Coordinates of C-alpha atoms in Angstrom, one line a residue:
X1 CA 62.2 -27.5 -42.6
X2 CA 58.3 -26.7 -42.3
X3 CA 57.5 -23.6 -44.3
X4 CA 54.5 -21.0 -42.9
X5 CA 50.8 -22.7 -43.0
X6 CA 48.9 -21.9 -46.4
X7 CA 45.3 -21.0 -46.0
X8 CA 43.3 -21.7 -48.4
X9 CA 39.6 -20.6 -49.1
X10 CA 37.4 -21.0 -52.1
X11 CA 34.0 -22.3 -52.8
X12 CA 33.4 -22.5 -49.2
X13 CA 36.0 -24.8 -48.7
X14 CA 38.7 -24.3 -45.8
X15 CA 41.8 -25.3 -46.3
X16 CA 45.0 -25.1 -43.9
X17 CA 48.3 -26.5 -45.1
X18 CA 51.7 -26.6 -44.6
X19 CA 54.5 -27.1 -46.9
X20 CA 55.1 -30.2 -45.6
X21 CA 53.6 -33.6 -46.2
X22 CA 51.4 -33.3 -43.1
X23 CA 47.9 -31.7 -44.5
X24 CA 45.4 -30.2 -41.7
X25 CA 41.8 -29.7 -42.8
X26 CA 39.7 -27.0 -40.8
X27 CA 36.0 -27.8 -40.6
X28 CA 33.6 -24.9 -40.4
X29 CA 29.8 -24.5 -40.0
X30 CA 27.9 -22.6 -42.7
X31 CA 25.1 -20.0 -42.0
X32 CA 22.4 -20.1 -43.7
X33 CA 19.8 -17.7 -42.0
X34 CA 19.5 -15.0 -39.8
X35 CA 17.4 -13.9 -36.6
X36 CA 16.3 -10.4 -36.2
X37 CA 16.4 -8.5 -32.6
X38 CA 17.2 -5.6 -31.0
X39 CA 18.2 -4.1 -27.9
X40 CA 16.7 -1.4 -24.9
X41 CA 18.3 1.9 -23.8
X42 CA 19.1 0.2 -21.2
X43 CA 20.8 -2.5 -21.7
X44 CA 23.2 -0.6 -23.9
X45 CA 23.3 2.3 -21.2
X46 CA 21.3 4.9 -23.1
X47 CA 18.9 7.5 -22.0
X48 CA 15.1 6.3 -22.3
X49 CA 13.6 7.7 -25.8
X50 CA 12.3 11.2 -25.2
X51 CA 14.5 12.0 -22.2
X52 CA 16.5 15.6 -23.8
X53 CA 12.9 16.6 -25.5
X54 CA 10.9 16.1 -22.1
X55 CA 14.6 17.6 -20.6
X56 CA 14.5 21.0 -22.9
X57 CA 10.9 21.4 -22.5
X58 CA 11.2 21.6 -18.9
X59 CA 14.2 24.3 -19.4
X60 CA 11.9 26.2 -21.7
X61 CA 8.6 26.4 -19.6
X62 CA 10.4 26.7 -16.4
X63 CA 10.1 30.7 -14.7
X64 CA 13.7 31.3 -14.3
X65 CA 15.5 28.5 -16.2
X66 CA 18.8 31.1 -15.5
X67 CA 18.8 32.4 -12.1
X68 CA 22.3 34.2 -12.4
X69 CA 20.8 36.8 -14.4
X70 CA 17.6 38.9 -14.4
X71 CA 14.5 38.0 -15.1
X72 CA 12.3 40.3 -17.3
X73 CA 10.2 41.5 -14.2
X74 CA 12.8 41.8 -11.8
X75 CA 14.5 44.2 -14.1
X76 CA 11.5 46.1 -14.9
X77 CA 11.2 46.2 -11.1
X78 CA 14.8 47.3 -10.7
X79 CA 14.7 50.3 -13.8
X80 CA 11.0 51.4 -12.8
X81 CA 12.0 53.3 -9.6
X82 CA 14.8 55.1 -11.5
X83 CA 12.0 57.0 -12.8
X84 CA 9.8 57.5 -9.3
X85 CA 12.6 59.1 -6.5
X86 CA 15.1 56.5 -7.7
X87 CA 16.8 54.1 -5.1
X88 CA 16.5 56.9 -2.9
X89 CA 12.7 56.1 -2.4
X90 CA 10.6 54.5 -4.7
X91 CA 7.2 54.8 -5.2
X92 CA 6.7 51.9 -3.2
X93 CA 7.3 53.9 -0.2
X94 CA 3.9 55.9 -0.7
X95 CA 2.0 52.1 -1.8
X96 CA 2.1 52.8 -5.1
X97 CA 3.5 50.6 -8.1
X98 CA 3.2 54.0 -10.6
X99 CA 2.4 57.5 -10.9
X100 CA 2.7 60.5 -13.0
X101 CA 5.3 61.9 -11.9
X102 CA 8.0 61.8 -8.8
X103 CA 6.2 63.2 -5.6
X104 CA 9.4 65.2 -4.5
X105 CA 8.7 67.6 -7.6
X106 CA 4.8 68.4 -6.7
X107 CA 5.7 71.0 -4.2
X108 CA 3.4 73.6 -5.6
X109 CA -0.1 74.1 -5.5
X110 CA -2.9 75.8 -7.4
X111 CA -6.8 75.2 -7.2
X112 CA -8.9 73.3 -10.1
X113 CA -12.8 73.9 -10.6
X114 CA -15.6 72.4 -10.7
X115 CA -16.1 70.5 -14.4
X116 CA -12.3 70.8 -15.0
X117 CA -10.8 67.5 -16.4
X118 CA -7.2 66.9 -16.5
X119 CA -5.6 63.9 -18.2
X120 CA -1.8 62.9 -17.5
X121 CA 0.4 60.1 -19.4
X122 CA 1.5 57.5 -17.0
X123 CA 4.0 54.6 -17.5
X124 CA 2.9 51.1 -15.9
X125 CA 5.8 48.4 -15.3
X126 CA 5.3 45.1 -17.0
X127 CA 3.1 42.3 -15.0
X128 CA 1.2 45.3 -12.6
X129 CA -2.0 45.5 -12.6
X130 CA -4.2 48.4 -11.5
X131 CA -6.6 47.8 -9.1
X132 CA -6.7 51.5 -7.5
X133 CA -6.4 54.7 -8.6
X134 CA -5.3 57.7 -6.6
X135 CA -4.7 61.5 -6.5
X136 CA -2.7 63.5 -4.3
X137 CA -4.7 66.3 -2.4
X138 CA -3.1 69.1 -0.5
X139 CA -6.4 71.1 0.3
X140 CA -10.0 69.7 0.4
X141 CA -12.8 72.1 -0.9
X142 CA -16.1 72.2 -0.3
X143 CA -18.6 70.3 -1.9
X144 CA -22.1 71.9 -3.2
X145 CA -24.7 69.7 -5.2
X146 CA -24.0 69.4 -8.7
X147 CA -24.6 66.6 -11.5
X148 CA -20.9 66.5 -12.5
X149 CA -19.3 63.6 -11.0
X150 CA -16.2 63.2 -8.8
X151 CA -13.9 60.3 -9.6
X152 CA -10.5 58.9 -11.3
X153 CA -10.2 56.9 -14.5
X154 CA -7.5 55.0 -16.8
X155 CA -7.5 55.2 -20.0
X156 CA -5.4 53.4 -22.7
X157 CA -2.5 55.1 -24.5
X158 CA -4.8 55.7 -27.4
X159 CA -7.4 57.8 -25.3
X160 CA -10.1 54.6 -24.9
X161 CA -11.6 54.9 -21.3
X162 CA -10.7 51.3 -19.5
X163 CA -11.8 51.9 -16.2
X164 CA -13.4 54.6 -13.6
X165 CA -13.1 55.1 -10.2
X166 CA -17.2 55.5 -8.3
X167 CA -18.7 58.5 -8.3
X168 CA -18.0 60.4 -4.8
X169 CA -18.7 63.8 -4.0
X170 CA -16.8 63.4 -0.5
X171 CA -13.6 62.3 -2.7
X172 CA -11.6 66.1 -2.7
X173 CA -12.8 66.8 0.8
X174 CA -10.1 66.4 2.7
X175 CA -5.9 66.6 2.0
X176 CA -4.2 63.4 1.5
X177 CA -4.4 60.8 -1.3
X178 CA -7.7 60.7 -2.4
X179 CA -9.2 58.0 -4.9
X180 CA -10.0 54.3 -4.4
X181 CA -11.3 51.0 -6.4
X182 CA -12.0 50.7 -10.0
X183 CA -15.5 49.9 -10.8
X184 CA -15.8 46.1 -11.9
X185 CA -12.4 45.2 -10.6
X186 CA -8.6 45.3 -11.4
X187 CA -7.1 46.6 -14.9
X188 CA -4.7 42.9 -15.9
X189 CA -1.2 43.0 -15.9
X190 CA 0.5 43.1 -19.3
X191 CA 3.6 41.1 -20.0
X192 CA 5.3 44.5 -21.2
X193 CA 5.6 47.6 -19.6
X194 CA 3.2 50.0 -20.9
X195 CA 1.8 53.5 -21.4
X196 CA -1.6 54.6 -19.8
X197 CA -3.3 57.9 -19.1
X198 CA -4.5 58.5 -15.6
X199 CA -7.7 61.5 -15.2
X200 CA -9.9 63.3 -12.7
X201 CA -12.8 65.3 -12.4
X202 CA -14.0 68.0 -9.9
X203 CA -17.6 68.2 -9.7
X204 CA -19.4 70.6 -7.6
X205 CA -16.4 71.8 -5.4
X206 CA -14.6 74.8 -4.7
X207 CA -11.7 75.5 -2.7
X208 CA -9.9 71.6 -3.8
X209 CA -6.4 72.3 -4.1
X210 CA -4.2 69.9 -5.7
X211 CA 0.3 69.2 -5.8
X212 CA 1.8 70.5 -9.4
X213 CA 5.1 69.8 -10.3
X214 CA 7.8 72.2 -8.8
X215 CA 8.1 75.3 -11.4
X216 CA 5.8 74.5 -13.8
X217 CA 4.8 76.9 -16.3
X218 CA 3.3 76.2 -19.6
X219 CA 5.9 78.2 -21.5
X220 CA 7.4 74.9 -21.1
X221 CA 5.4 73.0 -23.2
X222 CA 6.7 72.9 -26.9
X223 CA 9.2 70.6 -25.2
X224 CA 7.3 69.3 -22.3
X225 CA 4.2 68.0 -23.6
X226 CA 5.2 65.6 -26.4
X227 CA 9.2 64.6 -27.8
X228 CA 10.5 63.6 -31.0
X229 CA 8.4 61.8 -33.1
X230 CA 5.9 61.3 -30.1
X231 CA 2.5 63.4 -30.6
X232 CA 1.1 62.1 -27.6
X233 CA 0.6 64.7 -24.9
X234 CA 2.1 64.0 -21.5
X235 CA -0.5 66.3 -19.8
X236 CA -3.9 68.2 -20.7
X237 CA -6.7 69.5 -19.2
X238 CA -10.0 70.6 -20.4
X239 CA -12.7 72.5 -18.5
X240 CA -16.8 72.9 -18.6
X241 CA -17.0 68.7 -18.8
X242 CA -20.0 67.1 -17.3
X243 CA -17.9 64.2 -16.8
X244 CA -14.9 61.8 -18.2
X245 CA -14.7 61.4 -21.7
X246 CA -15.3 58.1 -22.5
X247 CA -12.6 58.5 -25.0
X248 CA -10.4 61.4 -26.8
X249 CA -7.2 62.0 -28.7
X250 CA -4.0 62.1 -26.9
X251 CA -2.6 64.7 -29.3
X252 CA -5.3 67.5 -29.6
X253 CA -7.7 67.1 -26.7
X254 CA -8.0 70.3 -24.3
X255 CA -5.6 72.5 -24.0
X256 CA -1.6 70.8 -23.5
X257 CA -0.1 72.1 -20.0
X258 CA 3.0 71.3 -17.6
X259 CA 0.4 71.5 -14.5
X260 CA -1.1 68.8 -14.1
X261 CA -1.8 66.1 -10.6
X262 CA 0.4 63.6 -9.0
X263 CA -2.1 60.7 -9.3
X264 CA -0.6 56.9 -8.7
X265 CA -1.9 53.8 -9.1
X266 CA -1.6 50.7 -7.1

């Protein structure tokens, strides 16, 4: 009987046998040299090179690559009116996108003078700009020739005058919100929400009576004016000025008060 086929291989030789008489010999072609090449993504079914960078970059740069949560702005937009009547009624109700305080605490009333400056810490939301400034008015005065101007201004949160309102001397002649354009155009959004102080001037007029908060009284102000660790005032006035201050320190100009005007910007 035939046993199993032996398979030889050795110095290139190829050898099948059995263990029988019969011998079978196996030819075989020898390679000697070899031929570079290479294949595309596509014809192994790969993506194109390039295709997850250009993919992640697109992720990264788009506005809202997540849309099932919130966006930096829209949660600004959502936390700002917390602080201006709530969801009850925003600030947006009166056309405003800030202000110094919520109107439905400046129920009272009390006259300012003629070269009285009052200054007022105001938060802006992130990506606002300010392009207006205005101040609320509950009884116009009379207005008598005088070199001291009448107008609204924004300053930075370190005091530095940004921007000014134009001189009118028919701006606290009448109730309402008085106020108007910046000089030279809008103050730029920021990407972050930030602190700014809003001011006015009276020049000239007597009998201008303006909203202060509900109950204000500057016993109040240890607490009131700045918090902990903050030496910034909230609110201050100053009187005898011949117009803004082109700059001055948050945490010792004037005199610190709780009475101060509902001004808004927009």
């Amino acid at each position: 009987m035939a046993g199993p086929d032996v398979v030889t291989i050795a110095d290139l030789t190829v050898a099948v046998a059995e263990r029988t008489v019969e011998t079978v010999s196996v030819g075989y072609t020898q390679i000697t040299s070899e031929g570079s090449h290479s294949h595309t993504a596509g014809q192994v079914g790969a993506d194109p090179a390039g295709t997850a960078t250009a993919a992640v970059s697109a992720h990264t740069a788009a506005s809202d690559p997540h849309p099932g949560y919130l966006t930096q702005t829209e949660a600004d937009a959502r936390y700002a009116a917390l602080g201006a009547s709530g969801a009850v009624f925003p600030l947006s109700g009166y056309g405003l996108t800030a202000a110094s305080g919520d109107p439905l605490t400046f129920l009272a009333a009390a006259q300012v003078s003629s070269g009285q400056v009052i200054l007022t810490r105001c938060w802006i939301p992130a990506n606002t700009a300010v392009t207006n400034v205005w101040c609320a008015v509950r009884e116009g005065g009379t207005y008598s020739t005088s070199a001291v101007p009448n107008r609204l201004g924004v300053y930075d949160d370190d005091g530095v005058q940004v921007a000014v309102t134009a001189d009118d001397s028919t701006l606290w002649s009448a109730n309402g919100w008085r106020g108007g354009a910046l000089v030279g155009g809008a103050v730029s959004a920021q990407a972050a929400g930030r602190f700014v102080y809003l001011g006015a001037i009276w020049g000239g007029f007597s009998g201008v009576a303006i909203p202060f908060p509900s109950s204000a009284s500057d016993s109040q102000v240890p607490w009131f004016s700045t918090g902990v660790g903050v030496s910034k005032r909230r609110a201050m006035y100053s009187t005898g000025q011949s117009g803004l201050p082109a700059s001055f320190n948050p945490a010792s100009f004037g005199i610190a008060t709780t009475f101060f005007p509902l001004i808004g910007v927009s």
